[in-house]
Amino acid sequence: MRKLVVICVVITGALLISGCQEIDTEVSAVTVMDAPNDSGGGVVVAWPAPAGVKVDSFAIERLDPETGKYTPLTTVKGDETFLEDTGLTPNADYSYRVVANLADGKTTAVGEGAGRPTGEWFNFNRLNVLVGVVSFVVLVLVFISMARGGKELFVRKIAGLEAVDEAIGRATEMGKPILFVSGLGDASDIATIAAMTILAKVARKTAEYETPLIVPCRDPIVMMVEKEMVREAYTEVGRPDAFEEDSVFYVTDSQFGYVAAVDGIMLRERPATNFYMGAFYAESLILAETGAQTGAIQIAGTDRVTQFPFFITACDYTLMGEELYAATAYLGRDPLMLGSLKGQDWAKAVILVILIVGAILIALTGLGEVDTTWFARLFETVS
Amino acid sequence: MAQDYSHVKTILATDCGSTTTKAILIEKEGEEYRLKVRGEAPTTVEKPAEDVTRGVLNAVGEVEELSGRTLLKKVKVLHSGKGIKGGTDVYLSTSSAGGGLQMMVAGVVKSMTGESAQRAALGAGAIVMDVLASNDGRLGHEKIEAIRRLRPDMILLSGGIDGGTISHVVELAELIGAADPKPRFGSGYDLPVIYAGNKDARGNVKGSLEAKTDLYVVDNIRPVLERENLGPARHEIHNLFMEHVMAQAPGYSKLMEWTDEPIMPTPGAVGEIIQTIASTYGIEAIGVDIGGATTDVFSVFGGVFNRTVSANLGMSYSVSNVVAETGLPNIMRWVPFSVDERAIRDRVRNKMIRPTTIPQTLEDLIVEQAIAREALRLAFEQHKSLAVGLKGIQQQRTISDAFAQTATGGTLVNMMNLDMLVGSGGALSHAPRRAQAGLMLIDGFMPECVTFLAVDSIFMMPQLGVLSKVMPKAATQVFDRDCLVRLGSCVAPVGSGKEGSNCLHIEADFPGLGHISEDVKLGEMRLLPLPVGEKVRAKLDPARGFDLGAGKGDAREVTLEGGVVGVVLDCRGRPFQIPEDETKRVNAITGWLQNLDIYPKVF
């Protein structure tokens, strides 16, 4: 931990130094400075306002290195004294000329200047993000270290996950199989990955209870991964012989073709317990309602907000949103995952507090009670 | 054919306990049944007598002497009849001699049919020695070894709903068959096994067990997961208890001939009287019997009866186990003075090896009652974990359940609804002051809202339990008038707050005290004297954050009932927190003990 802090301090110092580098500019009436906190694609052109004359506008010209002539870049109002030119090539030299268009129709040259855009190691505009990320990482590391040290980290009970044993027990008493549907997402979908980890836990239990498991898949890659996970789970509990190769199988990648097939399985096999974990779309209610009609205990979990109402009303338990992602840590009690989960929860709590404080301050600002711009600036781009 | 008990005037009932046999004589006075006399004699199951009826005759002999009514003829209980002078119209008996009924139960899933089988056995009055299940984590040979080692009186095998799993049930039956179990009593007999599981597996189970055991088949205790059917299994347990266990025990065959109704296991009988009282008065009740070796807890919530027996929690044989389970700090937290840990351990061990001794000093008594509090608390915790709803049942949800998805199998025990708490057993019934028994019950069970406390005066609940099976009205009358020692109501607001802040305001007209209007602070206990039989209407106004059943901070009017102790205002908050600071803790406990006049000496 101490090493990590030292490394962070060194990196931050280096970044600060790089951010303060002087830019190679020619000293003249027009100053061309490297634009700060960028990747090297911009310069800031600044000029003094001519004294004693009324300026209507300034014409800014940039030297074209191929022709050696200045070409018009843009025109700004007469009360402005700088311009940021972006989209430049890093580390190339650029020259600018500023011409003042006077109110009486005449023009007068303000001056010329040159400069070179360079990229910075650190974007100070995002300093608040760095602070946030470092705080978050520290929180997670602290909780992981606490979990590894044997401290009991409290995680609120998630009824849907508590009921997994009960649901498998029900199937065992009834002598019926368990159906596990891992959604319509592919292997890159985070909800599908979460579903796979839950499947591994369920498979371990079904192996212990000697209860049949049915896993119909919509995606061939998901099927291969899940088959291996189930096989491994059976091996882990010392029942490799009980694993049936055909228990995890591919159906079709057609959305409603898949749903029709799964509904058919429900009606024919009458599973006592149905799990719906992963990404679901329009088929969620069709699946859950058919399962409810067959009398099965149903546990659903998805991060698709639009499907929550259907699962909540048709299933016995529903894991909503992040509860699905938390399932692995909850079921496995692995210190790394548990620590991450706690760290994330605390970070969310902090964000929530900031949102509440912000809302209150905005309300007070509206009443003209206090000046809250300082608070808003904490979360704006630092300039 | 059921006997007609409508003209019964005299009832003799005995309870053959492990150490003493207790006999009571009940007679009808006008329209009421009342306890007349009580007799007691040592139980004679063991050598040299080896005949339970000797103890029964001795106890009934004492009753005969005290009542002046002839109850024995030669060496037999005399039944009244034409031309017979004296005698009893009905003779009933219960028994827990020889360790009572000891059973093993088996189910497919431990928390489903395993738990149902456990409830069936416990409700029938048995001690459940072990629960075998397909998912109990033990290997086959370990289960076989457990069956052989424990030698139960009988085994209840269940598992699978009707039409459900067969393979798991048959596997359990094969394990029992492979163990080739022998009963505790009667070496020439086969062990009774009751099969109360999936009806489709009956043939297979018979194939596995019929040749090796005395197999009885009854209806499934869990025909569907949504419903329990414990009646047939319990009935069969009672029958087999009589036919096998009792018939093999010394002298019981003779005793069975004397009784007018089958002999019941003692805990089963206590459960009967608790159920009868709860249904008669329409109340939620808890009963506890804290013995030397075991502690039984009975409860009726929402009409559902539950009984648990904590086989390792008791005040003499099991006292060391209480200390081991709860830890010395938990016992010491109830003691208002500092004692050397070793001295406590010595006291406990002495009690274990000399179970019949009683405390000789006030300090000994305080320590023993501290242990009793923890034994009651642990037994109640166990009870709450088994007195639960059915698990694994389908639930109906609405969108309002989105953030409150309650799980099945929640405890049925709701202390907010508890009306009556009845204590029994030496530690409670024989406490030198009734207030001590009251405080032990409060500390052990932590009643909430308004609860009426009582103790069994002479432990006659078993006899009344068996009587309630045939004459519930008579049993209720005697229970109400002669069995219960009314301690009084306990008022305990639920909630927590800042130490020393207001917790409760009470307004009432107390006989002897006049009109009272008092504030009670959080952390205080007070006693308001109210004699037995007196009732007062009181307005209870809990402070913000505290609940007395009407909602947090909402006042309610209740009827408070008096007793030998009076009305106890327990404003220590729920959940109860004892001060961690030593000085504060001692001061707090001393205050409670003084206010309730628990002990004669101030520490």
Coordinates of N, CA, C and O in Angstrom, one line a residue, chain B residues 355-483:
Chain B
P355 N -26.1 -32.5 40.6 CA -27.2 -31.8 40.0 C -28.3 -31.5 40.9 O -29.1 -30.6 40.6
T356 N -28.4 -32.2 42.0 CA -29.5 -31.9 42.9 C -29.3 -30.8 43.9 O -30.1 -30.4 44.7
T357 N -28.0 -30.2 43.9 CA -27.7 -29.2 44.9 C -28.4 -27.9 44.5 O -28.7 -27.6 43.3
I358 N -28.7 -27.1 45.5 CA -29.3 -25.8 45.3 C -28.3 -24.7 45.8 O -27.5 -25.0 46.7
P359 N -28.4 -23.4 45.3 CA -27.5 -22.4 45.7 C -27.6 -22.2 47.2 O -28.7 -22.1 47.8
Q360 N -26.4 -22.0 47.8 CA -26.3 -21.8 49.3 C -26.2 -20.4 49.7 O -26.4 -20.0 50.8
T361 N -25.6 -19.6 48.8 CA -25.5 -18.2 49.1 C -26.2 -17.3 48.1 O -26.5 -17.8 47.0
L362 N -26.3 -16.0 48.4 CA -27.0 -15.1 47.5 C -26.2 -15.0 46.2 O -26.8 -14.9 45.1
E363 N -24.9 -14.9 46.3 CA -24.1 -14.8 45.1 C -24.3 -16.0 44.2 O -24.4 -15.9 43.0
D364 N -24.3 -17.2 44.8 CA -24.5 -18.4 44.1 C -25.9 -18.4 43.3 O -26.0 -18.7 42.1
L365 N -26.9 -17.9 44.0 CA -28.2 -17.8 43.4 C -28.2 -16.8 42.2 O -28.8 -17.1 41.2
I366 N -27.5 -15.7 42.4 CA -27.5 -14.7 41.3 C -26.8 -15.3 40.1 O -27.2 -15.1 39.0
V367 N -25.7 -16.0 40.3 CA -24.9 -16.6 39.2 C -25.8 -17.6 38.5 O -25.9 -17.7 37.3
E368 N -26.5 -18.5 39.3 CA -27.3 -19.5 38.8 C -28.4 -18.9 37.9 O -28.8 -19.4 36.8
Q369 N -29.0 -17.8 38.4 CA -30.1 -17.2 37.7 C -29.6 -16.5 36.4 O -30.3 -16.4 35.4
A370 N -28.3 -16.1 36.5 CA -27.7 -15.5 35.3 C -27.6 -16.6 34.2 O -27.8 -16.3 33.0
I371 N -27.2 -17.8 34.6 CA -27.0 -18.9 33.7 C -28.4 -19.3 33.1 O -28.6 -19.5 31.9
A372 N -29.4 -19.3 34.0 CA -30.8 -19.6 33.6 C -31.3 -18.6 32.5 O -31.9 -19.0 31.5
R373 N -30.9 -17.3 32.7 CA -31.3 -16.3 31.6 C -30.7 -16.7 30.3 O -31.4 -16.6 29.3
E374 N -29.5 -17.1 30.3 CA -28.8 -17.4 29.0 C -29.3 -18.7 28.5 O -29.5 -18.9 27.2
A375 N -29.6 -19.7 29.3 CA -30.2 -21.0 28.8 C -31.6 -20.7 28.2 O -31.9 -21.2 27.1
L376 N -32.4 -19.8 28.8 CA -33.7 -19.5 28.2 C -33.5 -18.8 26.9 O -34.2 -19.0 25.9
R377 N -32.5 -17.8 26.9 CA -32.3 -17.1 25.7 C -31.9 -18.0 24.5 O -32.4 -17.9 23.4
L378 N -30.9 -18.9 24.8 CA -30.4 -19.8 23.7 C -31.5 -20.7 23.3 O -31.7 -20.9 22.1
A379 N -32.3 -21.2 24.2 CA -33.4 -22.2 23.8 C -34.4 -21.4 23.0 O -34.9 -22.0 22.0
F380 N -34.7 -20.2 23.3 CA -35.7 -19.4 22.5 C -35.1 -19.1 21.1 O -35.9 -19.1 20.2
E381 N -33.8 -18.8 21.1 CA -33.2 -18.6 19.7 C -33.4 -19.8 18.9 O -33.8 -19.7 17.7
Q382 N -33.2 -21.0 19.5 CA -33.3 -22.2 18.7 C -34.8 -22.4 18.3 O -35.1 -22.9 17.2
H383 N -35.7 -22.1 19.2 CA -37.1 -22.2 18.9 C -37.5 -21.3 17.7 O -38.2 -21.8 16.8
K384 N -37.0 -20.1 17.7 CA -37.4 -19.2 16.7 C -36.9 -19.7 15.3 O -37.5 -19.5 14.3
S385 N -35.7 -20.4 15.3 CA -35.2 -20.9 14.1 C -36.0 -22.1 13.5 O -35.9 -22.4 12.3
L386 N -36.7 -22.8 14.4 CA -37.4 -23.9 13.9 C -38.9 -23.6 13.8 O -39.6 -24.3 13.0
A387 N -39.4 -22.7 14.5 CA -40.8 -22.3 14.4 C -41.0 -21.3 13.2 O -41.1 -20.1 13.4
V388 N -40.9 -21.9 12.1 CA -40.8 -21.0 10.8 C -41.9 -21.5 9.9 O -42.5 -22.6 10.0
G389 N -42.2 -20.6 8.9 CA -43.1 -21.0 7.8 C -42.5 -22.0 6.9 O -41.3 -22.3 7.0
L390 N -43.3 -22.6 6.0 CA -42.8 -23.6 5.1 C -41.9 -23.0 4.1 O -42.1 -21.9 3.6
K391 N -40.8 -23.7 3.8 CA -39.8 -23.2 2.8 C -40.1 -23.9 1.4 O -40.6 -25.0 1.4
G392 N -39.7 -23.2 0.4 CA -39.7 -23.7 -0.9 C -41.1 -23.7 -1.6 O -41.4 -24.5 -2.4
I393 N -41.9 -22.7 -1.2 CA -43.2 -22.6 -1.8 C -43.3 -21.4 -2.7 O -42.6 -20.4 -2.5
Q394 N -44.1 -21.5 -3.7 CA -44.3 -20.5 -4.8 C -44.9 -19.3 -4.2 O -45.9 -19.4 -3.3
Q395 N -44.5 -18.1 -4.5 CA -45.0 -16.8 -4.0 C -45.7 -16.0 -5.1 O -45.4 -16.1 -6.2
Q396 N -46.8 -15.3 -4.6 CA -47.5 -14.4 -5.6 C -46.9 -13.0 -5.3 O -46.9 -12.6 -4.2
R397 N -46.5 -12.4 -6.4 CA -45.9 -11.0 -6.2 C -46.7 -10.0 -7.0 O -47.4 -10.3 -7.9
T398 N -46.6 -8.8 -6.5 CA -47.1 -7.6 -7.2 C -45.9 -6.6 -7.4 O -44.9 -6.8 -6.8
I399 N -46.2 -5.6 -8.2 CA -45.1 -4.7 -8.5 C -44.6 -3.9 -7.2 O -43.5 -3.5 -7.1
S400 N -45.5 -3.9 -6.2 CA -45.1 -3.2 -4.9 C -44.1 -4.0 -4.2 O -43.5 -3.6 -3.2
D401 N -43.9 -5.3 -4.6 CA -42.9 -6.1 -3.9 C -41.5 -5.9 -4.4 O -40.5 -6.6 -4.0
A402 N -41.3 -4.9 -5.3 CA -40.0 -4.7 -6.0 C -38.9 -4.6 -5.0 O -37.8 -5.2 -5.2
F403 N -39.1 -3.8 -3.9 CA -38.0 -3.6 -3.0 C -38.2 -4.3 -1.7 O -37.5 -4.1 -0.7
A404 N -39.2 -5.2 -1.6 CA -39.4 -5.9 -0.4 C -39.8 -7.3 -0.7 O -40.9 -7.8 -0.4
Q405 N -38.9 -8.0 -1.3 CA -39.1 -9.4 -1.7 C -38.8 -10.3 -0.5 O -37.7 -10.8 -0.3
T406 N -39.9 -10.6 0.3 CA -39.7 -11.4 1.5 C -39.4 -12.8 1.1 O -40.1 -13.4 0.2
A407 N -38.6 -13.5 1.9 CA -38.3 -14.9 1.6 C -39.3 -15.8 2.4 O -39.9 -15.3 3.3
T408 N -39.4 -17.0 1.9 CA -40.3 -17.9 2.6 C -39.5 -18.5 3.8 O -38.3 -18.3 3.9
G409 N -40.2 -19.1 4.8 CA -39.5 -19.7 5.9 C -39.2 -18.7 7.0 O -38.3 -19.0 7.8
G410 N -39.8 -17.6 7.0 CA -39.6 -16.6 8.1 C -40.1 -17.2 9.4 O -41.1 -18.0 9.5
T411 N -39.6 -16.7 10.6 CA -40.1 -17.2 11.9 C -41.5 -16.8 12.1 O -41.9 -15.7 11.7
L412 N -42.2 -17.7 12.8 CA -43.6 -17.4 13.1 C -43.7 -16.6 14.4 O -44.8 -16.1 14.7
V413 N -42.6 -16.6 15.1 CA -42.6 -16.0 16.5 C -42.6 -14.5 16.3 O -41.6 -13.9 15.8
N414 N -43.7 -13.9 16.7 CA -43.8 -12.4 16.7 C -44.0 -11.9 18.1 O -45.1 -12.0 18.6
M415 N -43.0 -11.4 18.7 CA -43.1 -11.0 20.1 C -44.0 -9.9 20.4 O -44.6 -9.7 21.5
M416 N -44.3 -9.1 19.3 CA -45.2 -7.9 19.4 C -46.6 -8.4 19.7 O -47.4 -7.7 20.3
N417 N -46.9 -9.7 19.2 CA -48.3 -10.2 19.4 C -48.4 -11.1 20.5 O -49.5 -11.6 20.8
L418 N -47.3 -11.4 21.2 CA -47.4 -12.4 22.3 C -48.3 -11.9 23.5 O -48.1 -10.8 24.0
D419 N -49.2 -12.7 23.9 CA -50.1 -12.4 25.0 C -49.7 -12.9 26.3 O -49.8 -12.3 27.3
M420 N -49.2 -14.2 26.3 CA -48.9 -14.9 27.5 C -47.6 -15.6 27.4 O -47.3 -16.3 26.5
L421 N -46.8 -15.5 28.5 CA -45.5 -16.2 28.6 C -45.5 -17.0 29.9 O -45.6 -16.4 31.0
V422 N -45.5 -18.3 29.8 CA -45.6 -19.2 30.9 C -44.3 -19.9 31.2 O -43.8 -20.6 30.2
G423 N -43.7 -19.8 32.3 CA -42.5 -20.5 32.7 C -42.7 -21.7 33.6 O -43.6 -21.7 34.4
S424 N -41.9 -22.7 33.4 CA -42.0 -23.8 34.3 C -40.6 -24.4 34.5 O -39.6 -24.1 33.8
G425 N -40.5 -25.3 35.4 CA -39.1 -25.9 35.7 C -38.6 -25.3 37.0 O -38.9 -24.2 37.3
G426 N -37.7 -26.1 37.6 CA -37.2 -25.7 38.9 C -36.6 -24.3 39.0 O -37.0 -23.6 39.9
A427 N -35.9 -23.8 38.0 CA -35.2 -22.5 38.1 C -36.3 -21.4 38.2 O -36.1 -20.4 38.8
L428 N -37.4 -21.6 37.5 CA -38.5 -20.6 37.5 C -39.5 -20.8 38.6 O -39.9 -19.9 39.3
S429 N -40.0 -22.1 38.7 CA -41.1 -22.4 39.6 C -40.6 -22.3 41.1 O -41.4 -22.0 42.0
H430 N -39.4 -22.6 41.3 CA -38.9 -22.7 42.7 C -37.9 -21.5 43.0 O -37.1 -21.6 43.9
A431 N -38.0 -20.4 42.2 CA -37.2 -19.3 42.5 C -37.6 -18.7 43.9 O -38.8 -18.7 44.1
P432 N -36.7 -18.3 44.8 CA -37.1 -17.8 46.1 C -38.1 -16.7 46.1 O -39.0 -16.6 46.9
R433 N -38.0 -15.8 45.1 CA -39.0 -14.7 45.0 C -39.6 -14.9 43.6 O -38.8 -15.1 42.6
R434 N -40.9 -14.6 43.5 CA -41.5 -14.7 42.2 C -41.0 -13.7 41.2 O -41.0 -13.9 40.0
A435 N -40.6 -12.5 41.8 CA -40.1 -11.5 40.9 C -38.8 -11.9 40.2 O -38.5 -11.5 39.1
Q436 N -38.1 -12.8 40.8 CA -36.9 -13.4 40.2 C -37.2 -14.2 38.9 O -36.6 -14.0 37.9
A437 N -38.3 -15.0 39.1 CA -38.8 -15.8 37.9 C -39.2 -14.8 36.8 O -39.0 -15.0 35.7
G438 N -40.0 -13.8 37.2 CA -40.5 -12.8 36.3 C -39.3 -12.1 35.5 O -39.3 -12.0 34.3
L439 N -38.3 -11.7 36.2 CA -37.2 -11.0 35.6 C -36.4 -12.0 34.7 O -35.9 -11.6 33.6
M440 N -36.2 -13.3 35.1 CA -35.6 -14.2 34.3 C -36.3 -14.4 33.0 O -35.7 -14.5 31.9
L441 N -37.6 -14.5 33.1 CA -38.4 -14.7 31.8 C -38.3 -13.5 30.9 O -38.1 -13.6 29.7
I442 N -38.3 -12.3 31.5 CA -38.2 -11.0 30.7 C -36.8 -11.0 30.1 O -36.7 -10.8 28.9
D443 N -35.7 -11.3 30.8 CA -34.4 -11.2 30.3 C -34.1 -12.3 29.2 O -33.4 -12.1 28.3
G444 N -34.7 -13.5 29.5 CA -34.5 -14.6 28.6 C -35.3 -14.4 27.3 O -34.7 -14.8 26.2
F445 N -36.5 -13.9 27.3 CA -37.3 -13.9 26.1 C -37.5 -12.5 25.5 O -37.9 -12.4 24.4
M446 N -37.2 -11.5 26.3 CA -37.3 -10.1 25.9 C -38.7 -9.8 25.2 O -38.8 -9.5 24.0
P447 N -39.8 -10.0 26.0 CA -41.1 -9.8 25.5 C -41.2 -8.3 25.0 O -40.6 -7.4 25.6
E448 N -42.1 -8.1 24.1 CA -42.3 -6.7 23.5 C -43.8 -6.3 23.7 O -44.7 -7.2 23.8
C449 N -44.0 -5.0 23.7 CA -45.3 -4.5 24.0 C -45.9 -4.9 25.3 O -45.2 -4.7 26.3
V450 N -47.1 -5.5 25.3 CA -47.7 -5.9 26.6 C -47.8 -7.4 26.7 O -48.5 -8.0 25.8
T451 N -47.2 -8.0 27.6 CA -47.2 -9.5 27.7 C -47.5 -9.9 29.2 O -47.0 -9.3 30.1
F452 N -48.4 -10.9 29.3 CA -48.7 -11.3 30.7 C -47.7 -12.5 31.0 O -47.5 -13.4 30.3
L453 N -47.1 -12.4 32.2 CA -46.2 -13.4 32.7 C -46.8 -14.3 33.7 O -47.5 -13.8 34.6
A454 N -46.4 -15.6 33.7 CA -46.9 -16.5 34.7 C -45.9 -17.7 34.8 O -45.1 -17.9 33.9
V455 N -46.0 -18.3 36.0 CA -45.2 -19.5 36.1 C -46.1 -20.7 36.6 O -47.1 -20.4 37.2
D456 N -45.7 -21.9 36.3 CA -46.4 -23.1 36.7 C -46.0 -23.3 38.2 O -44.9 -23.4 38.5
S457 N -47.1 -23.4 39.0 CA -46.8 -23.4 40.5 C -46.1 -24.7 40.9 O -45.1 -24.7 41.6
I458 N -46.6 -25.8 40.5 CA -46.1 -27.1 41.0 C -45.8 -28.1 39.8 O -45.8 -29.3 39.9
F459 N -45.6 -27.5 38.6 CA -45.3 -28.3 37.4 C -46.4 -29.4 37.2 O -46.1 -30.6 37.3
M460 N -47.6 -29.0 37.0 CA -48.7 -29.9 36.7 C -49.2 -29.8 35.3 O -50.2 -30.4 34.9
M461 N -48.4 -29.1 34.5 CA -48.8 -28.9 33.1 C -48.9 -30.2 32.3 O -49.8 -30.4 31.5
P462 N -48.0 -31.2 32.6 CA -48.1 -32.5 31.9 C -49.4 -33.2 32.1 O -50.1 -33.6 31.2
Q463 N -49.8 -33.2 33.4 CA -51.0 -33.9 33.8 C -52.2 -33.2 33.1 O -53.1 -33.8 32.6
L464 N -52.2 -31.9 33.2 CA -53.3 -31.1 32.6 C -53.3 -31.3 31.1 O -54.3 -31.2 30.4
G465 N -52.1 -31.5 30.5 CA -52.0 -31.7 29.0 C -52.7 -33.0 28.6 O -53.6 -32.9 27.7
V466 N -52.5 -34.0 29.3 CA -53.1 -35.3 28.9 C -54.6 -35.2 29.2 O -55.4 -35.8 28.5
L467 N -55.0 -34.5 30.3 CA -56.4 -34.3 30.6 C -57.1 -33.5 29.5 O -58.2 -33.7 29.2
S468 N -56.4 -32.5 29.0 CA -57.0 -31.6 28.0 C -57.4 -32.4 26.7 O -58.2 -32.0 25.9
K469 N -56.7 -33.6 26.5 CA -57.1 -34.4 25.3 C -58.5 -34.9 25.5 O -59.2 -35.1 24.5
V470 N -58.9 -35.2 26.7 CA -60.3 -35.8 26.9 C -61.3 -34.8 27.6 O -62.5 -34.9 27.3
M471 N -60.8 -33.9 28.4 CA -61.7 -33.0 29.1 C -61.0 -31.6 29.1 O -60.5 -31.1 30.1
P472 N -61.1 -30.9 27.9 CA -60.4 -29.6 27.8 C -60.9 -28.6 28.7 O -60.1 -27.8 29.2
K473 N -62.2 -28.6 29.0 CA -62.7 -27.6 29.9 C -62.2 -27.8 31.3 O -61.8 -26.8 32.0
A474 N -62.2 -29.0 31.8 CA -61.6 -29.3 33.1 C -60.2 -28.9 33.2 O -59.7 -28.2 34.2
A475 N -59.4 -29.2 32.2 CA -58.0 -28.9 32.2 C -57.8 -27.4 32.2 O -56.9 -26.9 32.9
T476 N -58.6 -26.6 31.4 CA -58.4 -25.2 31.4 C -58.8 -24.6 32.7 O -58.1 -23.7 33.2
Q477 N -59.8 -25.1 33.4 CA -60.2 -24.6 34.7 C -59.1 -24.7 35.7 O -58.8 -23.8 36.5
V478 N -58.6 -25.9 35.8 CA -57.5 -26.2 36.8 C -56.3 -25.4 36.4 O -55.6 -24.8 37.3
F479 N -56.0 -25.3 35.1 CA -54.8 -24.6 34.7 C -54.9 -23.1 35.2 O -54.0 -22.5 35.7
D480 N -56.1 -22.6 34.9 CA -56.3 -21.2 35.2 C -56.3 -20.9 36.7 O -55.8 -19.9 37.2
R481 N -56.9 -21.8 37.5 CA -57.1 -21.4 38.9 C -56.0 -22.0 39.8 O -55.7 -21.4 40.9
D482 N -55.5 -23.1 39.5 CA -54.5 -23.8 40.4 C -53.1 -24.0 39.9 O -52.2 -24.1 40.7
C483 N -53.0 -24.0 38.6 CA -51.7 -24.2 38.0 C -50.9 -23.0 37.9 O -49.7 -22.9 38.3

